[in-house]
mmCIF file of C-alpha atoms in Angstrom:
data_model
loop_
_atom_site.group_PDB
_atom_site.id
_atom_site.type_symbol
_atom_site.label_atom_id
_atom_site.label_comp_id
_atom_site.label_asym_id
_atom_site.label_seq_id
_atom_site.Cartn_x
_atom_site.Cartn_y
_atom_site.Cartn_z
ATOM 1 C CA GLY S 30 0.002 -0.003 0.005
ATOM 2 C CA ALA S 31 0.921 3.761 -0.159
ATOM 3 C CA VAL S 32 3.400 4.980 2.310
ATOM 4 C CA VAL S 33 3.795 8.250 3.974
ATOM 5 C CA SER S 34 6.989 8.936 5.832
ATOM 6 C CA GLN S 35 7.602 11.603 8.502
ATOM 7 C CA HIS S 36 10.977 12.764 9.582
ATOM 8 C CA PRO S 37 12.271 13.090 12.220
ATOM 9 C CA SER S 38 10.112 10.736 14.289
ATOM 10 C CA ARG S 39 11.361 12.423 17.585
ATOM 11 C CA VAL S 40 12.889 15.822 18.063
ATOM 12 C CA ILE S 41 13.918 17.598 21.229
ATOM 13 C CA CYS S 42 14.528 21.419 21.018
ATOM 14 C CA LYS S 43 15.216 24.514 23.215
ATOM 15 C CA SER S 44 12.606 27.070 23.739
ATOM 16 C CA GLY S 45 12.854 29.778 21.045
ATOM 17 C CA THR S 46 14.248 27.739 18.301
ATOM 18 C CA SER S 47 12.395 26.615 15.126
ATOM 19 C CA VAL S 48 12.043 22.969 14.101
ATOM 20 C CA LYS S 49 11.018 21.566 10.731
ATOM 21 C CA ILE S 50 9.191 18.372 10.203
ATOM 22 C CA GLU S 51 8.979 16.735 6.859
ATOM 23 C CA CYS S 52 6.122 14.693 5.398
ATOM 24 C CA ARG S 53 6.771 12.596 2.282
ATOM 25 C CA SER S 54 4.591 10.394 0.140
ATOM 26 C CA LEU S 55 6.991 7.656 -0.908
ATOM 27 C CA ASP S 56 5.379 5.947 -3.763
ATOM 28 C CA PHE S 57 2.648 8.373 -4.890
ATOM 29 C CA GLN S 58 2.072 12.021 -5.709
ATOM 30 C CA ALA S 59 -0.146 14.013 -3.367
ATOM 31 C CA THR S 60 -1.403 17.406 -4.353
ATOM 32 C CA THR S 61 -2.966 17.746 -0.779
ATOM 33 C CA MET S 62 -1.461 16.765 2.475
ATOM 34 C CA PHE S 63 -2.937 17.553 5.875
ATOM 35 C CA TRP S 64 -1.271 18.282 9.399
ATOM 36 C CA TYR S 65 -2.632 17.250 12.534
ATOM 37 C CA ARG S 66 -1.503 17.564 16.201
ATOM 38 C CA GLN S 67 -2.253 15.234 18.983
ATOM 39 C CA PHE S 68 -1.794 15.953 22.707
ATOM 40 C CA PRO S 69 -1.047 13.213 25.141
ATOM 41 C CA LYS S 70 -4.238 10.991 25.742
ATOM 42 C CA GLN S 71 -6.239 13.157 23.437
ATOM 43 C CA SER S 72 -7.635 13.029 19.904
ATOM 44 C CA LEU S 73 -6.041 14.333 16.818
ATOM 45 C CA MET S 74 -6.780 17.946 15.737
ATOM 46 C CA LEU S 75 -6.699 19.133 12.226
ATOM 47 C CA MET S 76 -4.255 22.121 11.920
ATOM 48 C CA ALA S 77 -4.065 22.865 8.199
ATOM 49 C CA THR S 78 -4.457 21.655 4.726
ATOM 50 C CA SER S 79 -1.326 21.819 2.536
ATOM 51 C CA ASN S 80 -1.798 22.294 -0.938
ATOM 52 C CA GLU S 81 1.070 21.866 -3.545
ATOM 53 C CA GLY S 82 2.038 25.045 -5.082
ATOM 54 C CA SER S 83 -0.296 27.269 -3.137
ATOM 55 C CA LYS S 84 -0.625 28.613 0.329
ATOM 56 C CA ALA S 85 -1.925 26.233 3.223
ATOM 57 C CA THR S 86 -5.392 26.635 4.497
ATOM 58 C CA TYR S 87 -5.342 26.898 8.276
ATOM 59 C CA GLU S 88 -8.228 25.749 10.587
ATOM 60 C CA GLN S 89 -9.532 28.344 12.949
ATOM 61 C CA GLY S 90 -7.473 28.900 15.853
ATOM 62 C CA VAL S 91 -4.295 27.818 14.353
ATOM 63 C CA GLU S 92 -1.544 30.521 14.128
ATOM 64 C CA LYS S 93 -0.223 30.560 10.619
ATOM 65 C CA ASP S 94 2.830 32.584 11.569
ATOM 66 C CA LYS S 95 3.590 30.046 14.193
ATOM 67 C CA PHE S 96 3.193 26.877 12.044
ATOM 68 C CA LEU S 97 4.622 27.471 8.678
ATOM 69 C CA ILE S 98 3.667 25.006 6.059
ATOM 70 C CA ASN S 99 5.432 24.652 2.704
ATOM 71 C CA HIS S 100 4.221 22.087 0.037
ATOM 72 C CA ALA S 101 6.831 22.671 -2.534
ATOM 73 C CA SER S 102 6.512 19.339 -4.450
ATOM 74 C CA LEU S 103 4.043 16.706 -5.011
ATOM 75 C CA THR S 104 5.820 14.375 -2.477
ATOM 76 C CA LEU S 105 6.911 16.682 0.197
ATOM 77 C CA SER S 106 5.104 18.997 2.741
ATOM 78 C CA THR S 107 6.992 20.570 5.596
ATOM 79 C CA LEU S 108 5.764 22.060 8.878
ATOM 80 C CA THR S 109 7.922 24.444 10.652
ATOM 81 C CA VAL S 110 7.164 25.337 14.280
ATOM 82 C CA THR S 111 8.828 28.685 14.781
ATOM 83 C CA SER S 112 9.986 29.960 18.038
ATOM 84 C CA ALA S 113 8.869 26.850 19.716
ATOM 85 C CA HIS S 114 7.760 26.906 23.498
ATOM 86 C CA PRO S 115 6.973 24.042 25.810
ATOM 87 C CA GLU S 116 3.273 24.401 24.994
ATOM 88 C CA ASP S 117 4.036 23.491 21.299
ATOM 89 C CA SER S 118 5.323 19.994 22.617
ATOM 90 C CA SER S 119 2.986 17.564 20.838
ATOM 91 C CA PHE S 120 2.732 14.761 18.516
ATOM 92 C CA TYR S 121 2.368 15.980 14.883
ATOM 93 C CA ILE S 122 0.924 13.759 12.270
ATOM 94 C CA CYS S 123 0.617 14.310 8.630
ATOM 95 C CA SER S 124 -1.565 12.562 5.980
ATOM 96 C CA ALA S 125 -1.495 12.635 2.345
ATOM 97 C CA MET S 126 -4.350 12.064 -0.195
ATOM 98 C CA LEU S 127 -3.975 9.571 -3.074
ATOM 99 C CA ASP S 128 -6.260 11.355 -5.561
ATOM 100 C CA ARG S 129 -8.951 8.897 -6.745
ATOM 101 C CA GLY S 130 -11.645 11.349 -7.833
ATOM 102 C CA TYR S 131 -14.026 12.211 -4.938
ATOM 103 C CA THR S 132 -13.226 9.036 -2.922
ATOM 104 C CA GLY S 133 -9.555 9.834 -2.466
ATOM 105 C CA GLU S 134 -7.594 7.546 -0.166
ATOM 106 C CA LEU S 135 -5.790 9.031 2.851
ATOM 107 C CA PHE S 136 -2.671 7.739 4.310
ATOM 108 C CA PHE S 137 -1.115 8.761 7.520
ATOM 109 C CA GLY S 138 2.608 9.146 8.557
ATOM 110 C CA GLU S 139 3.698 7.700 11.754
ATOM 111 C CA GLY S 140 4.065 11.079 13.510
ATOM 112 C CA SER S 141 6.703 13.152 14.875
ATOM 113 C CA ARG S 142 6.966 13.775 18.603
ATOM 114 C CA LEU S 143 8.174 17.295 19.430
ATOM 115 C CA THR S 144 9.481 18.132 22.956
ATOM 116 C CA VAL S 145 10.345 21.659 23.668
ATOM 117 C CA LEU S 146 12.648 22.250 26.728
ATOM 118 C CA ALA G 14 -20.755 21.518 11.332
ATOM 119 C CA GLN G 15 -19.842 17.940 11.550
ATOM 120 C CA SER G 16 -18.621 16.146 14.692
ATOM 121 C CA VAL G 17 -18.604 12.614 16.214
ATOM 122 C CA THR G 18 -18.851 11.601 19.789
ATOM 123 C CA GLN G 19 -17.268 8.447 21.037
ATOM 124 C CA LEU G 20 -19.293 7.361 24.045
ATOM 125 C CA ASP G 21 -16.605 5.334 25.750
ATOM 126 C CA SER G 22 -13.074 6.438 26.531
ATOM 127 C CA HIS G 23 -12.189 2.827 27.650
ATOM 128 C CA VAL G 24 -13.585 -0.521 26.740
ATOM 129 C CA SER G 25 -12.259 -3.853 28.176
ATOM 130 C CA VAL G 26 -13.284 -7.278 26.754
ATOM 131 C CA SER G 27 -11.895 -10.835 27.154
ATOM 132 C CA GLU G 28 -10.411 -12.496 24.166
ATOM 133 C CA GLY G 29 -12.948 -14.239 22.139
ATOM 134 C CA THR G 30 -15.927 -12.194 23.193
ATOM 135 C CA PRO G 31 -17.650 -9.484 20.978
ATOM 136 C CA VAL G 32 -16.371 -5.830 20.603
ATOM 137 C CA LEU G 33 -18.748 -2.932 20.540
ATOM 138 C CA LEU G 34 -17.208 0.641 20.290
ATOM 139 C CA ARG G 35 -19.905 3.301 20.105
ATOM 140 C CA CYS G 36 -19.956 6.401 17.973
ATOM 141 C CA ASN G 37 -22.575 8.962 17.347
ATOM 142 C CA TYR G 38 -22.203 11.669 14.680
ATOM 143 C CA SER G 39 -23.759 15.094 14.055
ATOM 144 C CA SER G 40 -23.929 16.284 10.503
ATOM 145 C CA SER G 41 -26.124 18.672 8.416
ATOM 146 C CA TYR G 42 -25.931 16.359 5.549
ATOM 147 C CA SER G 43 -24.934 12.851 4.620
ATOM 148 C CA PRO G 44 -21.565 12.323 6.287
ATOM 149 C CA SER G 45 -18.545 10.342 5.330
ATOM 150 C CA LEU G 46 -17.521 8.427 8.344
ATOM 151 C CA PHE G 47 -14.493 6.318 9.212
ATOM 152 C CA TRP G 48 -12.948 4.208 11.920
ATOM 153 C CA TYR G 49 -9.246 4.425 12.313
ATOM 154 C CA VAL G 50 -7.031 2.491 14.704
ATOM 155 C CA GLN G 51 -3.734 3.647 16.224
ATOM 156 C CA HIS G 52 -1.380 0.968 17.796
ATOM 157 C CA PRO G 53 1.337 2.386 20.105
ATOM 158 C CA ASN G 54 4.221 3.906 18.167
ATOM 159 C CA LYS G 55 2.602 3.195 14.941
ATOM 160 C CA GLY G 56 0.688 5.374 12.338
ATOM 161 C CA LEU G 57 -3.079 5.486 12.069
ATOM 162 C CA GLN G 58 -4.635 2.631 10.120
ATOM 163 C CA LEU G 59 -7.962 2.771 8.301
ATOM 164 C CA LEU G 60 -10.406 0.053 9.472
ATOM 165 C CA LEU G 61 -13.374 1.052 7.308
ATOM 166 C CA LYS G 62 -15.245 3.852 5.763
ATOM 167 C CA TYR G 63 -18.779 4.803 4.916
ATOM 168 C CA THR G 64 -19.455 7.144 2.076
ATOM 169 C CA SER G 65 -23.238 6.765 1.435
ATOM 170 C CA ALA G 66 -23.136 3.347 -0.234
ATOM 171 C CA ALA G 67 -24.185 0.247 1.782
ATOM 172 C CA THR G 68 -25.031 0.931 5.470
ATOM 173 C CA LEU G 69 -23.157 -2.008 6.663
ATOM 174 C CA VAL G 70 -19.660 -1.533 6.078
ATOM 175 C CA LYS G 71 -17.094 -4.357 6.393
ATOM 176 C CA GLY G 72 -13.514 -3.533 7.147
ATOM 177 C CA ILE G 73 -10.136 -5.159 7.805
ATOM 178 C CA ASN G 74 -9.374 -7.693 10.566
ATOM 179 C CA GLY G 75 -13.049 -8.797 10.948
ATOM 180 C CA PHE G 76 -14.338 -5.215 12.063
ATOM 181 C CA GLU G 77 -17.614 -3.831 10.698
ATOM 182 C CA ALA G 78 -19.767 -0.909 11.298
ATOM 183 C CA GLU G 79 -23.338 -0.041 10.654
ATOM 184 C CA PHE G 80 -24.540 3.545 9.546
ATOM 185 C CA LYS G 81 -28.013 4.148 11.194
ATOM 186 C CA LYS G 82 -29.340 7.506 10.190
ATOM 187 C CA SER G 83 -32.261 7.378 12.544
ATOM 188 C CA GLU G 84 -29.952 7.051 15.515
ATOM 189 C CA THR G 85 -27.165 8.966 14.045
ATOM 190 C CA SER G 86 -24.798 6.240 14.913
ATOM 191 C CA PHE G 87 -21.924 4.454 13.464
ATOM 192 C CA HIS G 88 -20.899 1.828 16.023
ATOM 193 C CA LEU G 89 -17.885 -0.381 15.439
ATOM 194 C CA THR G 90 -18.145 -4.097 16.173
ATOM 195 C CA LYS G 91 -16.321 -7.389 15.944
ATOM 196 C CA PRO G 92 -17.666 -10.846 16.853
ATOM 197 C CA SER G 93 -14.559 -12.092 18.499
ATOM 198 C CA ALA G 94 -11.817 -10.049 20.016
ATOM 199 C CA HIS G 95 -8.105 -10.785 19.625
ATOM 200 C CA MET G 96 -5.144 -9.720 21.711
ATOM 201 C CA SER G 97 -3.872 -7.953 18.758
ATOM 202 C CA ASP G 98 -6.883 -5.742 18.598
ATOM 203 C CA ALA G 99 -5.887 -3.917 21.740
ATOM 204 C CA ALA G 100 -5.381 -0.214 20.501
ATOM 205 C CA GLU G 101 -6.881 3.167 20.542
ATOM 206 C CA TYR G 102 -9.793 3.513 18.085
ATOM 207 C CA PHE G 103 -11.022 6.766 16.604
ATOM 208 C CA CYS G 104 -14.376 7.553 15.010
ATOM 209 C CA VAL G 105 -13.993 10.153 12.346
ATOM 210 C CA VAL G 106 -16.080 12.270 10.196
ATOM 211 C CA ALA G 107 -15.065 14.239 7.028
ATOM 212 C CA ARG G 108 -15.583 18.072 7.210
ATOM 213 C CA GLY G 109 -17.388 19.082 4.158
ATOM 214 C CA SER G 110 -16.495 17.759 0.817
ATOM 215 C CA THR G 111 -12.916 17.216 1.283
ATOM 216 C CA LEU G 112 -12.368 13.752 2.662
ATOM 217 C CA GLY G 113 -8.880 14.670 3.987
ATOM 218 C CA ARG G 114 -10.264 17.309 6.411
ATOM 219 C CA LEU G 115 -11.175 15.069 9.222
ATOM 220 C CA TYR G 116 -12.687 15.523 12.657
ATOM 221 C CA PHE G 117 -11.581 12.987 15.081
ATOM 222 C CA GLY G 118 -13.509 11.671 17.969
ATOM 223 C CA ARG G 119 -11.779 11.650 21.317
ATOM 224 C CA GLY G 120 -10.845 7.985 20.972
ATOM 225 C CA THR G 121 -11.559 4.673 22.798
ATOM 226 C CA GLN G 122 -8.946 2.677 24.304
ATOM 227 C CA LEU G 123 -9.608 -1.027 23.827
ATOM 228 C CA THR G 124 -8.211 -3.543 26.312
ATOM 229 C CA VAL G 125 -8.230 -7.187 25.491
ATOM 230 C CA TRP G 126 -7.859 -9.598 28.443
ATOM 231 C CA PRO G 127 -6.459 -13.120 27.955
#
């Protein structure tokens, strides 16, 4: 089946630094990718829709200047957490859509755990 | 707006007994509904999806779910639990027409006792 890879799987950084997380579709092209965050023992929350070649669409309440999304190619979307703070510590998960008309299939990465000290 | 409510945060069953994970949805129109499973340290895996075709949906690993419009429910069932079924299960609804914009329920942790 289709594979979506995230890198890094774990990252620890100091408060105030920026961290980039990559999401790659390994064996298919994805014009649309999605970014979620998951707090411990909680559900996934959609952050934004990443569109290849255009600006990302952010969900209400998500700071676009804080969470920079770039979808420069059909197989790569990146999420950059800028000036990270401890409250940004979370599990970030991406998904990529394999276009099959209306019933596109969605594949999830294994997630990236960010810890901000 | 679309949303889902998972009625149980934890469900415990004995191996070989039936599994029932409950989910109710709220939607202003015919929703697309999914069940995903998340094993520890692994990515989310799609169990099954409902997209306005047959109301009884069969998924992987023996799971199935029935869409009941009158009850606004989409409960997940399995006749006989296996130890390997122990995981977190999420009931999910698509927001609007974009299937990738998903609203996740809070999750149900399934424990399977030997």
